[in-house]
Coordinates of C-alpha atoms and ligand atoms in Angstrom, one line a residue:
M107 CA -5.6 9.7 30.5
H108 CA -2.6 7.9 31.7
P109 CA 0.6 9.9 32.5
A110 CA 3.1 10.0 29.6
A111 CA 5.5 7.8 31.6
A112 CA 2.9 5.0 31.5
N113 CA 3.6 4.5 27.9
P114 CA 6.0 1.5 27.5
I115 CA 8.1 3.4 24.9
H116 CA 8.6 6.2 27.4
R117 CA 9.4 3.7 30.1
L118 CA 11.9 1.9 27.8
L119 CA 13.7 5.2 27.0
D120 CA 13.8 6.2 30.6
E121 CA 15.2 2.9 31.6
V122 CA 17.9 2.9 28.9
Y123 CA 18.7 6.5 29.8
A124 CA 19.2 5.6 33.4
E125 CA 21.3 2.5 32.5
V126 CA 23.8 4.4 30.3
Q127 CA 24.4 7.1 32.9
D128 CA 27.0 4.9 34.5
L129 CA 29.1 4.9 31.4
D130 CA 31.6 7.7 31.7
D131 CA 34.5 6.5 29.6
G132 CA 35.4 8.3 26.4
E133 CA 36.4 11.9 25.7
V134 CA 34.6 14.9 24.3
A135 CA 36.0 15.9 20.9
T136 CA 38.5 18.8 21.2
Y137 CA 39.9 19.2 17.7
I138 CA 37.3 21.8 17.0
P139 CA 37.8 24.1 20.0
E140 CA 34.1 25.1 20.3
L141 CA 33.1 21.4 20.6
A142 CA 35.4 21.0 23.6
K143 CA 33.0 23.1 25.6
A144 CA 30.2 20.5 25.5
D145 CA 28.9 19.2 28.8
P146 CA 30.1 15.5 28.9
S147 CA 27.3 14.5 31.3
I148 CA 24.6 15.2 28.8
C149 CA 22.5 12.4 27.3
G150 CA 19.3 12.6 25.3
L151 CA 17.3 9.9 23.5
A152 CA 14.4 10.2 21.1
V153 CA 12.3 7.9 19.0
A154 CA 10.0 9.3 16.2
T155 CA 7.3 7.3 14.7
L156 CA 5.9 7.6 11.2
D157 CA 2.7 9.0 12.6
G158 CA 4.8 11.9 13.9
D159 CA 4.8 10.9 17.5
V160 CA 8.1 11.7 19.2
Y161 CA 9.1 10.0 22.5
T162 CA 12.1 11.5 24.3
A163 CA 14.2 10.9 27.5
G164 CA 17.0 12.8 29.1
D165 CA 18.5 16.1 28.1
L166 CA 17.3 17.5 24.8
V167 CA 19.9 20.3 24.4
P168 CA 20.9 21.8 21.1
F169 CA 24.2 20.6 19.5
T170 CA 25.8 20.9 16.1
I171 CA 24.9 18.1 13.7
Q172 CA 28.4 17.6 12.4
S173 CA 28.8 14.4 10.4
V174 CA 25.2 13.3 11.0
S175 CA 24.4 15.8 8.3
K176 CA 26.2 13.6 5.7
P177 CA 23.5 11.1 4.9
F178 CA 20.9 13.9 4.6
I179 CA 23.1 16.0 2.3
Y180 CA 23.9 12.9 0.3
A181 CA 20.1 12.4 -0.1
L182 CA 19.7 16.0 -1.3
A183 CA 22.6 15.6 -3.8
L184 CA 21.0 12.4 -5.2
A185 CA 17.7 14.2 -5.5
D186 CA 19.2 17.3 -7.1
S187 CA 22.0 15.9 -9.3
G188 CA 20.7 12.3 -9.9
P189 CA 22.4 9.1 -8.9
E190 CA 24.6 8.8 -12.0
A191 CA 26.3 12.1 -11.5
V192 CA 26.8 11.6 -7.8
L193 CA 28.1 8.0 -8.3
A194 CA 30.6 9.3 -10.9
K195 CA 32.3 11.3 -8.1
V196 CA 31.5 9.4 -4.9
G197 CA 31.4 5.6 -4.5
A198 CA 29.8 3.4 -2.0
E199 CA 32.8 1.5 -0.6
P200 CA 33.7 1.5 3.1
T201 CA 37.3 2.7 3.6
G202 CA 38.5 1.0 6.8
D203 CA 40.2 4.3 7.5
P204 CA 39.2 7.1 9.9
F205 CA 36.6 9.6 8.7
N206 CA 39.1 12.3 8.0
T207 CA 41.5 10.3 6.0
I208 CA 43.2 12.1 3.2
S209 CA 42.6 9.6 0.5
L210 CA 40.9 8.9 -2.8
D211 CA 39.8 5.5 -4.2
D212 CA 42.8 5.0 -6.4
L213 CA 41.1 2.4 -8.6
T214 CA 38.1 4.6 -9.5
S215 CA 39.5 8.1 -8.8
R216 CA 36.4 8.8 -6.8
A217 CA 35.9 9.6 -3.1
H218 CA 35.3 6.2 -1.3
N219 CA 31.9 7.0 0.0
P220 CA 29.7 9.9 1.1
M221 CA 29.9 9.2 4.9
V222 CA 33.7 10.1 5.1
N223 CA 34.8 13.7 4.8
A224 CA 36.2 13.3 1.3
G225 CA 32.9 12.1 -0.1
A226 CA 30.8 14.4 2.0
I227 CA 32.7 17.5 0.9
V228 CA 32.0 16.5 -2.7
T229 CA 28.3 15.8 -2.2
T230 CA 27.9 19.2 -0.4
T231 CA 28.7 20.7 -3.8
M232 CA 26.2 18.6 -5.7
V233 CA 23.0 20.1 -4.3
A234 CA 20.9 22.5 -6.4
G235 CA 21.9 26.2 -6.5
A236 CA 23.5 28.5 -9.1
T237 CA 26.0 30.0 -6.6
R238 CA 27.6 28.7 -3.4
E239 CA 25.2 30.9 -1.4
E240 CA 22.2 29.4 -3.1
Q241 CA 23.6 26.0 -2.5
F242 CA 24.0 26.7 1.2
E243 CA 20.4 27.9 1.2
R244 CA 19.5 24.5 -0.2
L245 CA 21.6 22.7 2.3
L246 CA 20.0 24.5 5.2
S247 CA 16.4 24.4 3.9
G248 CA 16.9 20.7 3.1
L249 CA 18.1 19.8 6.6
S250 CA 15.2 22.0 8.0
A251 CA 12.7 20.1 5.8
F252 CA 14.1 16.8 7.2
A253 CA 13.7 18.2 10.8
G254 CA 10.3 19.7 10.1
R255 CA 11.3 23.1 11.5
P256 CA 13.6 26.0 10.4
L257 CA 17.2 25.2 11.6
T258 CA 20.0 27.7 12.2
V259 CA 23.8 27.7 12.1
D260 CA 26.0 28.0 15.2
E261 CA 28.3 30.7 13.9
S262 CA 30.9 30.2 16.7
V263 CA 31.2 26.5 15.9
F264 CA 31.5 27.3 12.2
E265 CA 34.2 29.9 12.9
S266 CA 36.0 27.6 15.2
E267 CA 36.1 24.7 12.6
S268 CA 36.9 27.1 9.8
A269 CA 39.9 28.4 11.7
T270 CA 41.3 25.0 12.5
G271 CA 40.0 22.7 9.7
H272 CA 43.2 22.4 7.8
R273 CA 43.0 18.7 7.4
N274 CA 39.6 19.1 5.7
R275 CA 41.2 21.7 3.4
A276 CA 43.9 19.1 2.6
I277 CA 41.1 16.6 1.7
A278 CA 39.3 19.2 -0.3
Y279 CA 42.4 20.1 -2.3
L280 CA 43.0 16.4 -3.0
M281 CA 39.5 16.2 -4.3
R282 CA 40.1 19.3 -6.4
S283 CA 43.2 17.7 -7.9
A284 CA 41.2 14.7 -8.9
G285 CA 38.7 17.0 -10.6
L286 CA 35.9 16.2 -8.1
L287 CA 35.6 19.9 -6.9
D288 CA 35.6 23.1 -8.8
E289 CA 38.0 26.0 -8.6
D290 CA 36.5 27.8 -5.6
V291 CA 37.6 25.2 -3.0
E292 CA 37.5 27.7 -0.1
Q293 CA 33.8 28.5 -0.7
Q294 CA 33.0 24.8 -1.1
I295 CA 34.7 23.8 2.1
A296 CA 33.0 26.7 3.9
N297 CA 29.6 25.3 2.9
Y298 CA 30.7 21.9 4.3
F299 CA 31.8 23.5 7.6
R300 CA 28.6 25.4 7.8
Q301 CA 26.5 22.4 7.1
C302 CA 28.3 20.6 10.0
S303 CA 27.4 23.6 12.3
V304 CA 23.7 23.4 11.9
V305 CA 22.0 23.1 15.3
V306 CA 19.6 20.3 16.1
T307 CA 18.4 18.4 19.2
A308 CA 18.0 14.6 19.6
R309 CA 14.3 15.2 18.9
D310 CA 15.1 16.9 15.6
L311 CA 17.4 14.1 14.7
A312 CA 14.7 11.5 15.4
V313 CA 12.3 13.3 13.1
M314 CA 15.1 13.5 10.4
T315 CA 15.8 9.7 10.6
A316 CA 12.1 9.0 10.7
T317 CA 11.8 10.9 7.5
L318 CA 14.2 8.4 5.9
A319 CA 12.3 5.6 7.6
N320 CA 9.1 7.1 6.0
A321 CA 10.5 6.8 2.4
G322 CA 11.5 10.5 2.3
V323 CA 8.2 12.1 3.6
N324 CA 8.5 14.0 6.9
P325 CA 6.0 12.4 9.3
L326 CA 5.4 15.7 11.1
T327 CA 4.8 18.0 8.1
G328 CA 3.8 15.5 5.4
V329 CA 6.3 17.2 3.1
E330 CA 8.2 14.9 0.6
V331 CA 11.7 16.0 1.4
I332 CA 13.5 13.6 -1.1
P333 CA 12.1 11.2 -3.7
R334 CA 11.3 7.7 -2.5
D335 CA 13.7 6.1 -5.0
V336 CA 16.9 7.6 -3.5
V337 CA 16.1 6.4 0.1
A338 CA 17.6 2.9 -0.4
S339 CA 20.9 4.4 -1.6
V340 CA 21.1 6.6 1.5
L341 CA 20.3 3.8 3.9
T342 CA 22.8 1.5 2.2
V343 CA 25.8 3.8 2.7
M344 CA 24.6 4.5 6.3
A345 CA 24.5 0.7 6.9
T346 CA 28.0 0.0 5.5
C347 CA 29.9 3.2 6.3
G348 CA 27.8 5.3 8.8
M349 CA 29.6 4.5 12.0
Y350 CA 33.2 5.0 11.0
D351 CA 35.4 2.0 11.7
Y352 CA 32.7 0.5 13.9
S353 CA 30.3 0.2 11.0
G354 CA 30.6 -3.6 10.7
E355 CA 30.2 -4.3 14.4
W356 CA 27.4 -1.8 14.7
L357 CA 25.5 -3.5 11.9
Y358 CA 26.2 -6.8 13.7
R359 CA 25.0 -5.7 17.0
V360 CA 22.3 -3.1 16.3
G361 CA 21.3 -4.0 12.7
L362 CA 20.1 -0.5 11.6
P363 CA 21.5 2.0 9.1
A364 CA 22.9 4.8 11.2
K365 CA 25.2 7.8 11.2
S366 CA 27.3 9.3 14.0
G367 CA 29.1 12.6 14.4
V368 CA 31.8 14.2 16.6
S369 CA 29.3 16.2 18.7
G370 CA 28.2 12.8 20.1
A371 CA 25.1 12.3 18.0
V372 CA 23.8 9.0 16.5
G373 CA 20.8 8.7 14.3
A374 CA 19.4 5.3 13.2
V375 CA 16.6 4.2 10.9
L376 CA 14.2 1.3 11.0
P377 CA 12.6 1.6 7.5
G378 CA 8.9 1.7 7.5
Q379 CA 8.8 2.0 11.3
L380 CA 10.8 4.6 13.2
G381 CA 13.7 7.0 13.5
L382 CA 16.0 6.8 16.5
A383 CA 18.4 9.4 17.9
A384 CA 20.8 9.6 20.8
H385 CA 23.1 12.4 21.9
S386 CA 25.9 12.3 24.4
P387 CA 29.3 14.1 23.8
R388 CA 31.8 11.5 25.1
L389 CA 33.3 9.6 22.2
D390 CA 35.0 6.2 22.0
P391 CA 38.3 5.7 20.2
Q392 CA 36.4 5.2 16.9
G393 CA 34.7 8.6 17.3
N394 CA 31.2 7.3 18.2
S395 CA 29.2 8.5 21.2
V396 CA 29.8 6.0 24.1
R397 CA 26.4 6.4 25.6
G398 CA 24.7 6.9 22.3
V399 CA 26.0 3.6 20.9
A400 CA 25.2 1.8 24.2
A401 CA 21.6 3.2 24.2
C402 CA 20.9 2.3 20.6
E403 CA 22.3 -1.2 21.2
R404 CA 20.0 -1.7 24.2
I405 CA 16.9 -0.3 22.4
S406 CA 17.5 -2.5 19.4
E407 CA 18.2 -5.5 21.5
R408 CA 15.1 -5.1 23.7
L409 CA 12.7 -4.4 20.8
G410 CA 14.3 -6.8 18.4
L411 CA 14.9 -4.1 15.8
H412 CA 17.8 -5.8 14.0
L413 CA 16.9 -5.6 10.3
L414 CA 18.4 -9.0 9.5
L415 CA 16.6 -11.0 12.1
P416 CA 14.9 -13.9 10.4
G417 CA 11.6 -12.6 9.2
E418 CA 8.2 -14.3 9.3
R419 CA 7.8 -16.6 6.4
V420 CA 5.6 -15.0 3.7
R421 CA 2.7 -17.2 2.9
S422 CA 0.6 -17.4 -0.3
S423 CA -1.9 -14.6 -0.6
L424 CA -4.4 -16.8 -2.4
R425 CA -7.5 -16.7 -0.2
R426 CA -10.1 -18.5 -2.2
T427 CA -10.6 -20.2 -5.5
Y428 CA -14.0 -20.9 -7.0
R429 CA -15.6 -21.8 -10.3
A430 CA -18.8 -20.7 -11.9
D431 CA -20.3 -24.2 -11.8
T432 CA -20.7 -23.6 -8.0
V433 CA -20.4 -19.9 -7.4
R434 CA -22.2 -17.5 -9.8
S435 CA -22.6 -13.8 -10.3
R436 CA -25.8 -12.3 -8.8
R437 CA -27.3 -12.0 -12.2
L438 CA -30.4 -14.1 -12.6
R439 CA -30.2 -16.4 -15.5
S440 CA -32.8 -18.4 -17.5
Q441 CA -33.0 -22.1 -16.9
A442 CA -31.2 -22.9 -20.2
Q443 CA -28.4 -20.5 -19.2
R444 CA -28.2 -22.1 -15.8
G445 CA -27.9 -25.5 -17.5
V446 CA -24.9 -24.3 -19.5
L447 CA -23.3 -22.7 -16.5
D448 CA -23.8 -26.0 -14.5
A449 CA -22.1 -28.0 -17.3
H450 CA -19.4 -25.6 -18.3
G451 CA -19.0 -23.1 -15.4
A452 CA -15.8 -24.8 -14.3
E453 CA -14.1 -23.1 -17.3
I454 CA -14.6 -19.8 -15.4
V455 CA -12.3 -19.7 -12.4
A456 CA -11.8 -16.9 -9.9
Y457 CA -8.8 -16.5 -7.7
E458 CA -9.2 -14.1 -4.8
L459 CA -6.0 -12.6 -3.4
G460 CA -5.6 -10.6 -0.2
G461 CA -3.0 -8.7 1.8
D462 CA 0.5 -7.6 0.7
E463 CA 1.7 -9.1 -2.5
G464 CA 5.3 -9.9 -3.0
F465 CA 7.3 -12.6 -4.7
A466 CA 6.6 -15.4 -2.1
A467 CA 2.9 -14.3 -1.8
V468 CA 2.2 -14.5 -5.6
E469 CA 4.5 -17.4 -6.7
P470 CA 2.0 -20.1 -5.5
L471 CA -0.8 -18.5 -7.5
V472 CA 1.3 -18.5 -10.6
R473 CA 2.0 -22.2 -10.3
I474 CA -1.6 -23.1 -9.5
V475 CA -3.1 -21.1 -12.4
L476 CA -0.6 -22.5 -14.9
E477 CA -1.3 -26.0 -13.8
D478 CA -5.1 -25.6 -14.4
D479 CA -5.8 -26.6 -17.9
K480 CA -9.6 -26.4 -17.6
A481 CA -9.7 -22.6 -17.0
R482 CA -10.5 -20.5 -20.0
W483 CA -11.7 -17.3 -18.2
V484 CA -9.6 -16.3 -15.3
V485 CA -10.7 -13.7 -12.8
I486 CA -7.9 -12.3 -10.6
D487 CA -9.7 -10.7 -7.7
M488 CA -7.4 -8.2 -6.1
R489 CA -10.1 -6.3 -4.3
R490 CA -8.5 -7.1 -0.9
V491 CA -4.9 -6.6 -1.9
T492 CA -3.4 -4.0 0.3
R493 CA 0.1 -3.5 -1.3
I494 CA 1.8 -4.9 -4.3
D495 CA 5.5 -4.7 -4.9
R496 CA 7.5 -4.9 -8.1
A497 CA 8.2 -8.6 -7.9
A498 CA 4.5 -9.4 -7.5
L499 CA 3.7 -7.1 -10.5
A500 CA 6.3 -8.8 -12.6
L501 CA 5.0 -12.3 -11.8
L502 CA 1.4 -11.3 -12.4
D503 CA 2.3 -9.6 -15.6
G504 CA 4.2 -12.7 -16.8
L505 CA 1.2 -14.9 -15.8
I506 CA -1.3 -12.8 -17.6
S507 CA 0.8 -12.8 -20.8
Q508 CA 1.2 -16.6 -20.7
L509 CA -2.6 -17.1 -20.1
T510 CA -3.3 -14.8 -23.1
I511 CA -0.9 -16.6 -25.3
D512 CA -2.6 -19.9 -24.3
G513 CA -5.9 -18.5 -25.5
G514 CA -7.3 -17.6 -22.1
V515 CA -9.1 -14.4 -21.1
V516 CA -8.2 -12.6 -17.9
G517 CA -10.4 -10.2 -16.0
I518 CA -9.0 -8.1 -13.1
V519 CA -10.9 -7.0 -10.1
E520 CA -9.1 -3.9 -8.9
P521 CA -7.8 -3.4 -5.4
R522 CA -9.9 -1.2 -3.1
S523 CA -6.8 0.3 -1.6
Q524 CA -5.7 3.4 -3.5
G525 CA -2.0 2.7 -3.6
A526 CA -2.4 -0.9 -4.8
R527 CA -5.0 0.2 -7.4
V528 CA -2.6 2.6 -8.9
A529 CA 0.1 0.0 -9.1
V530 CA -2.2 -2.6 -10.7
R531 CA -3.2 -0.1 -13.4
E532 CA 0.2 -0.7 -15.0
L533 CA -0.6 -4.3 -15.2
A534 CA -1.9 -5.7 -18.5
P535 CA -3.7 -2.6 -19.6
R536 CA -5.8 -4.5 -22.1
C537 CA -7.5 -6.8 -19.6
P538 CA -11.0 -5.8 -18.6
R539 CA -11.2 -4.2 -15.1
F540 CA -14.0 -4.6 -12.5
S541 CA -14.7 -3.0 -9.2
D542 CA -15.9 -6.3 -7.7
A543 CA -15.9 -10.0 -8.3
D544 CA -19.6 -10.1 -9.2
G545 CA -19.1 -7.8 -12.2
A546 CA -16.2 -10.0 -13.4
L547 CA -18.1 -13.2 -13.0
E548 CA -21.1 -11.8 -14.8
W549 CA -18.8 -10.7 -17.7
A550 CA -17.2 -14.2 -17.9
E551 CA -20.6 -16.0 -17.7
T552 CA -22.0 -13.8 -20.5
Q553 CA -19.0 -14.7 -22.7
L554 CA -19.4 -18.4 -21.9
L555 CA -23.1 -18.3 -22.6
H556 CA -22.5 -16.4 -25.9
E557 CA -20.3 -19.3 -27.0
H558 CA -23.2 -21.6 -26.4
G559 CA -25.6 -19.4 -28.3
L560 CA -27.4 -18.2 -25.2
D561 CA -27.1 -14.5 -25.4
D562 CA -29.5 -12.6 -23.3
A563 CA -32.8 -12.0 -25.0
L564 CA -33.0 -8.7 -26.9
P565 CA -35.7 -6.3 -25.7
E566 CA -37.9 -6.7 -28.8
E567 CA -38.3 -10.4 -28.2
L568 CA -40.9 -10.7 -25.5
V569 CA -40.6 -13.7 -23.3
P570 CA -44.3 -14.7 -22.8
L571 CA -45.7 -15.6 -19.5
A572 CA -45.7 -19.3 -20.4
E573 CA -41.9 -19.2 -20.9
Q574 CA -41.1 -17.2 -17.8
D575 CA -38.7 -19.2 -15.6
L576 CA -41.1 -19.1 -12.7
L577 CA -44.0 -20.6 -14.6
R578 CA -42.3 -22.9 -17.0
G579 CA -43.8 -26.4 -16.9
L580 CA -47.1 -25.3 -15.2
P581 CA -50.3 -26.6 -16.9
E582 CA -51.6 -24.2 -19.6
E583 CA -54.9 -23.4 -17.7
I584 CA -52.9 -22.2 -14.7
V585 CA -50.7 -19.9 -16.8
T586 CA -53.9 -18.6 -18.5
A587 CA -55.5 -18.0 -15.1
I588 CA -52.5 -15.9 -14.1
E589 CA -52.3 -14.3 -17.6
T590 CA -55.8 -12.8 -17.3
R591 CA -54.9 -11.1 -14.1
I592 CA -51.6 -9.4 -14.9
V593 CA -51.0 -5.8 -16.1
T594 CA -48.2 -4.9 -18.5
K595 CA -45.9 -2.0 -17.5
V596 CA -43.3 -0.3 -19.6
F597 CA -40.2 1.4 -18.1
H598 CA -37.7 3.6 -20.0
A599 CA -34.1 2.9 -19.4
G600 CA -33.0 4.6 -16.1
T601 CA -36.4 4.8 -14.5
V602 CA -37.1 3.5 -11.1
V603 CA -39.5 0.6 -11.0
F604 CA -39.9 0.9 -7.3
E605 CA -37.9 2.3 -4.4
E606 CA -36.7 0.7 -1.2
G607 CA -39.5 1.1 1.4
D608 CA -42.2 1.4 -1.2
E609 CA -45.5 -0.4 -0.6
S610 CA -45.4 -3.7 -2.4
D611 CA -47.4 -3.6 -5.6
G612 CA -46.9 -7.1 -6.8
L613 CA -44.8 -9.8 -8.5
Y614 CA -43.0 -8.6 -11.6
F615 CA -42.1 -10.9 -14.6
V616 CA -39.6 -9.3 -16.9
G617 CA -41.0 -9.8 -20.4
A618 CA -38.2 -7.8 -22.1
G619 CA -35.2 -5.7 -21.2
Q620 CA -33.4 -5.8 -17.9
V621 CA -33.5 -4.3 -14.5
A622 CA -31.0 -4.0 -11.6
A623 CA -31.7 -4.4 -7.9
D624 CA -29.7 -2.3 -5.5
V625 CA -29.7 -1.3 -1.8
R626 CA -28.6 1.8 0.0
L627 CA -25.5 1.2 2.1
G628 CA -25.7 2.2 5.7
G629 CA -23.1 4.6 7.1
R630 CA -21.0 5.6 4.2
G631 CA -23.9 6.2 1.9
G632 CA -23.8 5.1 -1.8
R633 CA -25.6 2.1 -3.2
R634 CA -24.6 -1.4 -3.9
R635 CA -26.0 -3.4 -6.8
L636 CA -27.3 -6.8 -5.7
S637 CA -28.3 -8.4 -9.0
T638 CA -29.4 -7.7 -12.5
I639 CA -32.5 -9.4 -13.7
A640 CA -33.1 -10.1 -17.4
S641 CA -36.1 -11.1 -19.4
G642 CA -37.6 -14.4 -18.4
S643 CA -36.8 -13.8 -14.8
S644 CA -38.9 -12.3 -12.1
F645 CA -38.5 -10.1 -9.0
G646 CA -40.6 -8.8 -6.1
E647 CA -41.8 -12.3 -5.2
L648 CA -41.7 -11.4 -1.5
A649 CA -44.6 -8.9 -2.1
L650 CA -46.9 -11.9 -2.5
V651 CA -45.3 -13.8 0.4
D652 CA -45.2 -11.2 3.2
G653 CA -46.7 -8.1 1.7
R654 CA -44.1 -5.9 3.5
P655 CA -42.5 -2.8 2.0
R656 CA -39.8 -3.3 -0.7
S657 CA -36.4 -4.3 0.6
T658 CA -34.5 -3.2 -2.5
R659 CA -34.7 -0.6 -5.2
I660 CA -35.3 -1.7 -8.8
V661 CA -34.1 0.4 -11.8
A662 CA -34.7 -0.4 -15.4
I663 CA -31.3 -0.4 -17.1
E664 CA -32.7 -1.0 -20.6
P665 CA -36.2 -0.3 -22.0
T666 CA -38.1 -2.9 -20.0
I667 CA -41.5 -4.5 -20.2
C668 CA -42.9 -6.2 -17.1
F669 CA -45.9 -8.3 -16.4
V670 CA -47.2 -7.4 -12.9
L671 CA -49.4 -9.6 -10.7
S672 CA -50.7 -7.4 -7.9
P673 CA -51.5 -8.7 -4.4
E674 CA -55.2 -8.0 -5.1
A675 CA -55.0 -10.0 -8.3
F676 CA -53.2 -12.8 -6.4
S677 CA -56.0 -13.0 -3.8
E678 CA -58.5 -13.0 -6.6
L679 CA -56.6 -15.9 -8.2
W680 CA -56.7 -17.6 -4.8
D681 CA -60.5 -17.6 -4.9
A682 CA -60.8 -18.4 -8.6
S683 CA -58.2 -21.1 -8.9
P684 CA -56.6 -22.4 -5.7
E685 CA -54.5 -24.9 -7.8
A686 CA -53.0 -22.0 -9.9
C687 CA -52.2 -20.2 -6.7
A688 CA -50.6 -23.3 -5.1
S689 CA -48.5 -23.9 -8.2
L690 CA -47.4 -20.3 -8.3
A691 CA -46.6 -20.4 -4.6
M692 CA -44.5 -23.5 -5.0
A693 CA -42.7 -22.0 -8.0
I694 CA -41.9 -18.9 -5.9
A695 CA -40.7 -21.1 -3.0
R696 CA -38.5 -23.0 -5.5
S697 CA -37.0 -19.9 -6.9
L698 CA -36.3 -18.4 -3.5
S699 CA -34.8 -21.6 -2.2
E700 CA -32.6 -21.9 -5.3
R701 CA -31.2 -18.4 -4.6
L702 CA -30.6 -19.4 -1.0
R703 CA -28.6 -22.5 -2.2
Y704 CA -26.4 -20.3 -4.3
S705 CA -25.7 -18.0 -1.4
T706 CA -24.9 -21.1 0.7
A707 CA -22.4 -22.3 -1.9
D708 CA -21.0 -18.8 -2.0
V709 CA -20.5 -18.8 1.8
A710 CA -19.2 -22.4 1.8
S711 CA -16.5 -21.5 -0.7
L712 CA -15.3 -18.9 1.8
E713 CA -14.2 -21.8 4.0
Q714 CA -11.5 -22.8 1.5
V715 CA -9.3 -20.0 2.7
Ligands
LIG1167 N1 32.9 18.9 10.9 C1 33.5 17.7 11.3 C2 34.7 17.4 10.4 O1 34.7 17.4 9.3 C3 32.6 16.6 11.2 C4 33.2 15.3 11.5 C5 32.4 14.3 12.2 O2 31.4 14.6 12.8 N2 32.9 13.1 12.2 O3 35.8 17.2 11.0

């Protein structure tokens, strides 16, 4: 184990902490007498990740949250009262005035925004609760849920602010006159003062901002504190109004949604990545912590956290395109069926997507698919899709509707990743779904073959030995020589023909029905289907070639009739008719090499990426 200080994040925080120690301009806030007691030399920094790791540096002393409570309470109000009701009373417009300005947005008769006192006093009254006491319970338990631990109120700070907060009362009465507050103004303003007096540390604040970064889920406790869909509104007002009159320059320099307060705290959010907090009581003329702002600027600058830095260009997520004339499902097909697939397989096209899907990732696919006028069956393979956003869903939805209107048929291979799979379920609910590309290809091939009158043989029609793929075209005497040495075996649907590891008992020709070959997966357990084998095809050839135990399991998936040539019968045949044996051996070699060629084409098409 390396010491904690060896971690580059700890080192960065320690460095920044040391650098900002030299800054001693600014004044501790004194308008709330209790706050004037704060030690001006204090400075604490914290970064919380979405895995719940918290890195800290400096002095992690408790302080009252003050205005940094505002975005969190706004989030609770949005969650409890809904955006419409909140927006009817509190707008989202920066004021350009100090936080405690006694003003209303004259045009709309609303408070300007929830980050100034006027708006914050109103949002405090919009959290759930039948009484003001219950509402305060909600305010405190909500802030505690953001911090991931039970928080308390500093009663002396509360008393101090309550005794001197006449300006806030003036604001509250102005809000009352505009109909934005109820009759009991004193109780409502008391809840606001109390909410500002909740005690936190820089560490708590980092977890609280990390909860916003984590779409509303506390990374320490896993609790969903606010619904995901209110997070963007909260971060928006933080970005535009969170740092008083410095908000524009803050966004310019630091590039993160943030909120500061008079106790000297700053909390900032990098969505999807981290929460950042700083605490140091000396304030600059705009009311922001001198060292807190300097520390955040340095951290953002050194790690390149500015949200509006030019992003990496998003590339197409199309990984691979292939058609059924070269890449097939693993299902073995008769010669006639293979001929049709060779000639018309290009009408089946599969597009394999991967990674995160958004507008720019999916747009090229849409263009390519719509330009392809040969494709009649389109497989959209999303197995390797990790995320899919609304833009990507909208584009895919439009694409699938257009293909359907044009007479095409679309099959969807569902993503392996749970989140993406759930999102994709909303897409084109009538399209057939598959868990892998093989199943989708088999489905498309079967439809194509059906159009050409080549449905798979029905169980009652027995494909005689002479018409078995492996033996087709061999002289009659040779087929007869084999025929006299085979045994017929019948398997009910669902029965195991042989198990992996079983002693080889011969070469099987499927006379009727269908079997599936599968293997046990190492590690995670479960089984994976390798192929389905229908009448006219054979399996277990390797038994005659190397005589080693079975490498796959075979299960009858329909009532199945097999003709079995045992190794003993094969050696007998060797003695009786060497030509028959040689022809059979050549046929087996051809069939194995054909399978190998298909796997090669399959692998080669991977190179198209
Ligand atoms: N309780 C303080 C007030 O309303 C909060 C102000 C602040 O932190 N900017 O005056």
